[in-house]
Amino acid sequence: MSLYNATGKRRWLRDARVAANYSASWIFAWNIPMDPDDPRCDFPAHRSTVGMSMIATGNSGMDVYMSLCWFDYYRLWLDTHYQLYRRIANVCAFDTKQTMDLNGYPHYGFIGLQEEATISA
């Protein structure tokens, strides 16, 4: 997007779409059920996994690193009018906060803290 913004050349917008489509494929678009009664499960009970992202293939780690990408997807939506990018921007902006300590739960020590990574299985 930076190259497109600097040059106005459509090829950079095309490349930004390719990168956006690839990175979006790492975001959980559905809620993966977690078992709050499992002592190995550290995912906050009654919260959704939508917006979480896989850390790497071949393991079960997930993270919220895509929470920083919401503006990139929003800008891409403004430039392309492709509704999926607007929806992804909303997921990145809001759903990635599912694991944040919003009201003293899940007891990270301070309200507003969020985990760096968690294991999903």
Coordinates of N, CA and C in Angstrom, one line a residue:
M1 N 0.8 -1.2 0.0 CA 0.0 0.0 0.0 C 0.9 1.3 0.0
S2 N 2.0 1.2 0.7 CA 2.9 2.4 0.7 C 3.4 2.7 -0.7
L3 N 3.8 1.7 -1.5 CA 4.2 1.9 -2.8 C 3.1 2.5 -3.7
Y4 N 1.9 1.9 -3.5 CA 0.8 2.4 -4.3 C 0.5 3.9 -3.9
N5 N 0.5 4.2 -2.6 CA 0.2 5.5 -2.2 C 1.3 6.5 -2.7
A6 N 2.5 6.1 -2.8 CA 3.6 6.9 -3.2 C 3.6 7.2 -4.7
T7 N 3.3 6.1 -5.5 CA 3.4 6.2 -6.9 C 2.1 6.3 -7.7
G8 N 1.0 5.8 -7.1 CA -0.3 5.8 -7.7 C -0.4 4.7 -8.8
K9 N 0.6 3.9 -8.9 CA 0.6 2.8 -10.0 C -0.2 1.7 -9.5
R10 N -1.2 1.3 -10.4 CA -2.1 0.2 -10.1 C -1.5 -1.1 -9.8
R11 N -0.3 -1.4 -10.3 CA 0.4 -2.7 -10.1 C 0.7 -2.9 -8.7
W12 N 1.0 -1.8 -7.9 CA 1.2 -1.9 -6.5 C 0.0 -2.2 -5.7
L13 N -1.2 -1.7 -6.2 CA -2.5 -2.1 -5.6 C -2.8 -3.5 -5.8
R14 N -2.5 -4.0 -7.0 CA -2.7 -5.4 -7.3 C -1.8 -6.3 -6.4
D15 N -0.5 -5.9 -6.2 CA 0.4 -6.6 -5.3 C -0.1 -6.6 -3.9
A16 N -0.6 -5.4 -3.5 CA -1.2 -5.3 -2.1 C -2.3 -6.2 -1.9
R17 N -3.2 -6.4 -2.9 CA -4.3 -7.3 -2.8 C -3.8 -8.8 -2.7
V18 N -2.8 -9.1 -3.4 CA -2.2 -10.5 -3.3 C -1.7 -10.7 -1.9
A19 N -1.0 -9.8 -1.4 CA -0.4 -9.9 0.0 C -1.5 -9.9 1.0
A20 N -2.6 -9.1 0.9 CA -3.7 -9.1 1.8 C -4.5 -10.4 1.8
N21 N -4.7 -11.0 0.6 CA -5.4 -12.2 0.5 C -4.6 -13.3 1.2
Y22 N -3.3 -13.3 1.0 CA -2.5 -14.4 1.6 C -2.5 -14.2 3.1
S23 N -2.3 -13.0 3.6 CA -2.2 -12.8 5.1 C -3.6 -13.1 5.7
A24 N -4.7 -12.8 5.0 CA -6.0 -13.1 5.5 C -6.3 -14.6 5.7
S25 N -5.6 -15.4 4.9 CA -5.8 -16.8 5.0 C -5.3 -17.4 6.3
W26 N -4.5 -16.6 7.1 CA -4.0 -17.1 8.4 C -5.0 -16.7 9.6
I27 N -6.0 -15.9 9.3 CA -7.0 -15.5 10.3 C -8.1 -16.5 10.5
F28 N -8.4 -16.8 11.7 CA -9.5 -17.7 12.0 C -10.8 -16.9 11.7
A29 N -11.6 -17.4 10.8 CA -12.8 -16.8 10.4 C -14.0 -17.4 11.1
W30 N -13.8 -18.4 11.9 CA -14.8 -19.2 12.6 C -14.4 -19.4 14.0
N31 N -15.3 -19.7 14.9 CA -15.0 -19.9 16.3 C -14.6 -21.4 16.4
I32 N -13.4 -21.6 16.9 CA -13.0 -23.0 17.2 C -13.3 -23.3 18.6
P33 N -14.2 -24.3 18.9 CA -14.6 -24.5 20.3 C -13.4 -24.8 21.2
M34 N -13.4 -24.2 22.3 CA -12.3 -24.5 23.3 C -13.0 -25.1 24.5
D35 N -12.4 -26.0 25.2 CA -12.9 -26.7 26.4 C -12.5 -26.0 27.6
P36 N -13.3 -25.1 28.2 CA -12.9 -24.4 29.4 C -12.6 -25.3 30.6
D37 N -13.1 -26.6 30.6 CA -12.9 -27.5 31.7 C -11.6 -28.2 31.6
D38 N -10.9 -28.1 30.4 CA -9.6 -28.8 30.2 C -8.5 -27.9 30.9
P39 N -7.8 -28.5 31.9 CA -6.8 -27.7 32.6 C -5.7 -27.3 31.7
R40 N -5.5 -27.9 30.5 CA -4.5 -27.5 29.6 C -4.9 -26.3 28.7
C41 N -6.2 -26.0 28.7 CA -6.7 -24.9 27.9 C -6.6 -23.6 28.6
D42 N -5.8 -22.6 28.1 CA -5.7 -21.3 28.7 C -6.4 -20.3 28.0
F43 N -7.3 -20.7 27.1 CA -8.1 -19.7 26.3 C -9.3 -19.2 27.2
P44 N -9.5 -17.9 27.2 CA -10.6 -17.4 28.1 C -12.0 -18.0 27.7
A45 N -12.7 -18.5 28.7 CA -14.0 -19.1 28.6 C -15.0 -18.1 28.0
H46 N -15.9 -18.6 27.2 CA -17.0 -17.8 26.6 C -16.5 -16.6 25.7
R47 N -15.3 -16.8 25.1 CA -14.8 -15.9 24.1 C -14.6 -16.6 22.8
S48 N -14.6 -15.9 21.7 CA -14.5 -16.5 20.4 C -13.0 -16.5 19.9
T49 N -12.7 -17.5 19.1 CA -11.4 -17.5 18.4 C -11.3 -16.7 17.1
V50 N -12.5 -16.2 16.7 CA -12.5 -15.4 15.5 C -11.5 -14.2 15.6
G51 N -10.7 -14.1 14.6 CA -9.7 -13.0 14.6 C -8.3 -13.4 15.1
M52 N -8.2 -14.6 15.7 CA -6.9 -15.1 16.1 C -6.2 -15.6 14.8
S53 N -4.9 -15.6 14.9 CA -4.1 -16.0 13.7 C -3.2 -17.1 14.0
M54 N -3.0 -18.0 13.1 CA -1.9 -19.1 13.3 C -0.6 -18.4 13.3
I55 N 0.3 -18.9 14.2 CA 1.7 -18.4 14.3 C 2.5 -19.0 13.2
A56 N 2.4 -20.3 12.9 CA 3.1 -21.0 11.9 C 2.4 -22.2 11.5
T57 N 2.6 -22.7 10.4 CA 2.0 -24.0 10.0 C 2.7 -25.1 10.7
G58 N 2.0 -26.2 11.0 CA 2.7 -27.4 11.6 C 2.6 -27.4 13.1
N59 N 2.1 -26.3 13.7 CA 1.9 -26.3 15.2 C 0.6 -25.8 15.5
S60 N 0.3 -25.7 16.8 CA -1.1 -25.2 17.2 C -1.1 -23.9 17.9
G61 N 0.0 -23.1 17.7 CA 0.1 -21.8 18.3 C -0.8 -20.8 17.6
M62 N -1.4 -19.9 18.3 CA -2.2 -18.8 17.7 C -1.9 -17.5 18.4
D63 N -2.1 -16.4 17.8 CA -1.7 -15.1 18.3 C -2.7 -14.0 17.8
V64 N -2.5 -12.8 18.1 CA -3.3 -11.7 17.7 C -2.5 -10.7 16.8
Y65 N -1.5 -11.1 16.2 CA -0.6 -10.2 15.4 C -1.4 -9.4 14.4
M66 N -2.5 -10.0 13.8 CA -3.2 -9.3 12.8 C -4.0 -8.1 13.3
S67 N -4.0 -7.9 14.6 CA -4.7 -6.8 15.2 C -4.1 -5.4 14.7
L68 N -2.9 -5.4 14.3 CA -2.3 -4.2 13.8 C -2.6 -3.9 12.4
C69 N -3.2 -4.9 11.7 CA -3.3 -4.7 10.2 C -4.7 -4.2 9.8
W70 N -5.5 -3.8 10.7 CA -6.9 -3.4 10.4 C -6.8 -2.2 9.4
F71 N -5.9 -1.2 9.7 CA -6.0 0.0 8.8 C -5.5 -0.3 7.4
D72 N -4.6 -1.3 7.3 CA -4.2 -1.7 5.9 C -5.3 -2.2 5.1
Y73 N -6.1 -3.1 5.8 CA -7.3 -3.7 5.1 C -8.4 -2.6 4.8
Y74 N -8.5 -1.7 5.7 CA -9.5 -0.6 5.5 C -9.1 0.3 4.3
R75 N -7.8 0.6 4.3 CA -7.3 1.4 3.1 C -7.5 0.6 1.8
L76 N -7.3 -0.7 1.9 CA -7.4 -1.5 0.7 C -8.9 -1.5 0.2
W77 N -9.8 -1.6 1.2 CA -11.2 -1.5 0.9 C -11.6 -0.2 0.3
L78 N -11.0 0.9 0.8 CA -11.3 2.2 0.2 C -10.8 2.3 -1.2
D79 N -9.7 1.7 -1.5 CA -9.1 1.8 -2.9 C -9.7 0.8 -3.9
T80 N -10.3 -0.3 -3.4 CA -10.8 -1.3 -4.3 C -12.3 -1.5 -4.2
H81 N -12.9 -1.1 -3.1 CA -14.4 -1.3 -2.9 C -14.7 -2.7 -2.7
Y82 N -13.8 -3.6 -2.5 CA -14.0 -5.0 -2.3 C -14.4 -5.2 -0.8
Q83 N -15.7 -5.6 -0.6 CA -16.3 -5.7 0.7 C -15.5 -6.6 1.7
L84 N -14.9 -7.7 1.1 CA -14.2 -8.6 2.0 C -13.1 -7.9 2.8
Y85 N -12.5 -6.9 2.2 CA -11.4 -6.2 2.9 C -12.0 -5.3 4.1
R86 N -13.2 -4.8 3.9 CA -13.8 -4.1 5.0 C -14.1 -5.0 6.1
R87 N -14.6 -6.2 5.8 CA -15.0 -7.2 6.8 C -13.7 -7.7 7.6
I88 N -12.6 -7.9 6.8 CA -11.4 -8.3 7.5 C -10.9 -7.2 8.3
A89 N -11.0 -5.9 7.9 CA -10.6 -4.8 8.7 C -11.3 -4.8 10.1
N90 N -12.6 -5.1 10.0 CA -13.4 -5.1 11.3 C -13.0 -6.3 12.2
V91 N -12.7 -7.4 11.6 CA -12.2 -8.6 12.4 C -10.9 -8.2 13.0
C92 N -10.0 -7.6 12.3 CA -8.7 -7.3 12.8 C -8.8 -6.2 13.9
A93 N -9.7 -5.3 13.7 CA -9.8 -4.2 14.7 C -10.5 -4.6 16.0
F94 N -11.5 -5.5 15.9 CA -12.3 -5.8 17.0 C -12.2 -7.2 17.5
D95 N -12.3 -8.2 16.6 CA -12.3 -9.6 17.1 C -11.0 -10.0 17.7
T96 N -9.9 -9.4 17.3 CA -8.6 -9.8 17.8 C -8.5 -9.4 19.3
K97 N -9.4 -8.7 19.8 CA -9.4 -8.3 21.3 C -10.1 -9.4 22.2
Q98 N -10.5 -10.5 21.6 CA -11.2 -11.5 22.4 C -10.4 -12.0 23.6
T99 N -9.1 -12.1 23.5 CA -8.3 -12.6 24.6 C -7.7 -11.5 25.5
M100 N -8.2 -10.3 25.3 CA -7.8 -9.1 26.1 C -8.5 -9.2 27.5
D101 N -7.7 -8.8 28.5 CA -8.3 -8.7 29.9 C -9.2 -7.4 29.9
L102 N -10.5 -7.5 29.7 CA -11.3 -6.4 29.6 C -11.9 -5.9 30.9
N103 N -12.1 -6.9 31.8 CA -12.8 -6.6 33.1 C -12.3 -7.4 34.2
G104 N -11.0 -7.6 34.2 CA -10.4 -8.4 35.3 C -10.3 -9.9 35.0
Y105 N -10.8 -10.2 33.8 CA -10.8 -11.6 33.4 C -10.1 -11.7 32.0
P106 N -9.2 -12.5 31.8 CA -8.7 -13.7 32.5 C -7.5 -13.5 33.4
H107 N -7.5 -12.5 34.2 CA -6.6 -12.3 35.3 C -5.1 -12.2 34.8
Y108 N -4.8 -11.3 33.9 CA -3.5 -11.1 33.5 C -2.7 -10.2 34.4
G109 N -3.4 -9.6 35.3 CA -2.7 -8.7 36.3 C -3.2 -7.3 36.2
F110 N -3.4 -6.8 34.9 CA -3.9 -5.5 34.7 C -4.9 -5.5 33.6
I111 N -6.0 -4.7 33.7 CA -7.0 -4.6 32.7 C -6.3 -4.0 31.4
G112 N -6.6 -4.5 30.3 CA -6.1 -4.1 29.0 C -4.9 -4.9 28.5
L113 N -4.4 -5.8 29.3 CA -3.3 -6.6 28.9 C -3.8 -7.7 28.0
Q114 N -3.0 -8.2 27.1 CA -3.4 -9.3 26.2 C -2.2 -10.2 26.0
E115 N -2.5 -11.5 25.9 CA -1.4 -12.5 25.8 C -0.6 -12.3 24.5
E116 N 0.6 -12.8 24.5 CA 1.4 -12.7 23.2 C 1.1 -13.9 22.3
A117 N 1.0 -15.1 22.9 CA 0.7 -16.3 22.1 C 0.0 -17.3 23.0
T118 N -0.7 -18.2 22.4 CA -1.4 -19.3 23.1 C -1.4 -20.5 22.3
I119 N -1.6 -21.6 22.9 CA -1.6 -22.9 22.2 C -3.1 -23.3 22.1
S120 N -3.5 -23.7 20.8 CA -4.9 -24.0 20.6 C -5.2 -25.5 20.7
A121 N -4.2 -26.3 20.7 CA -4.5 -27.8 20.9 C -3.2 -28.5 21.4

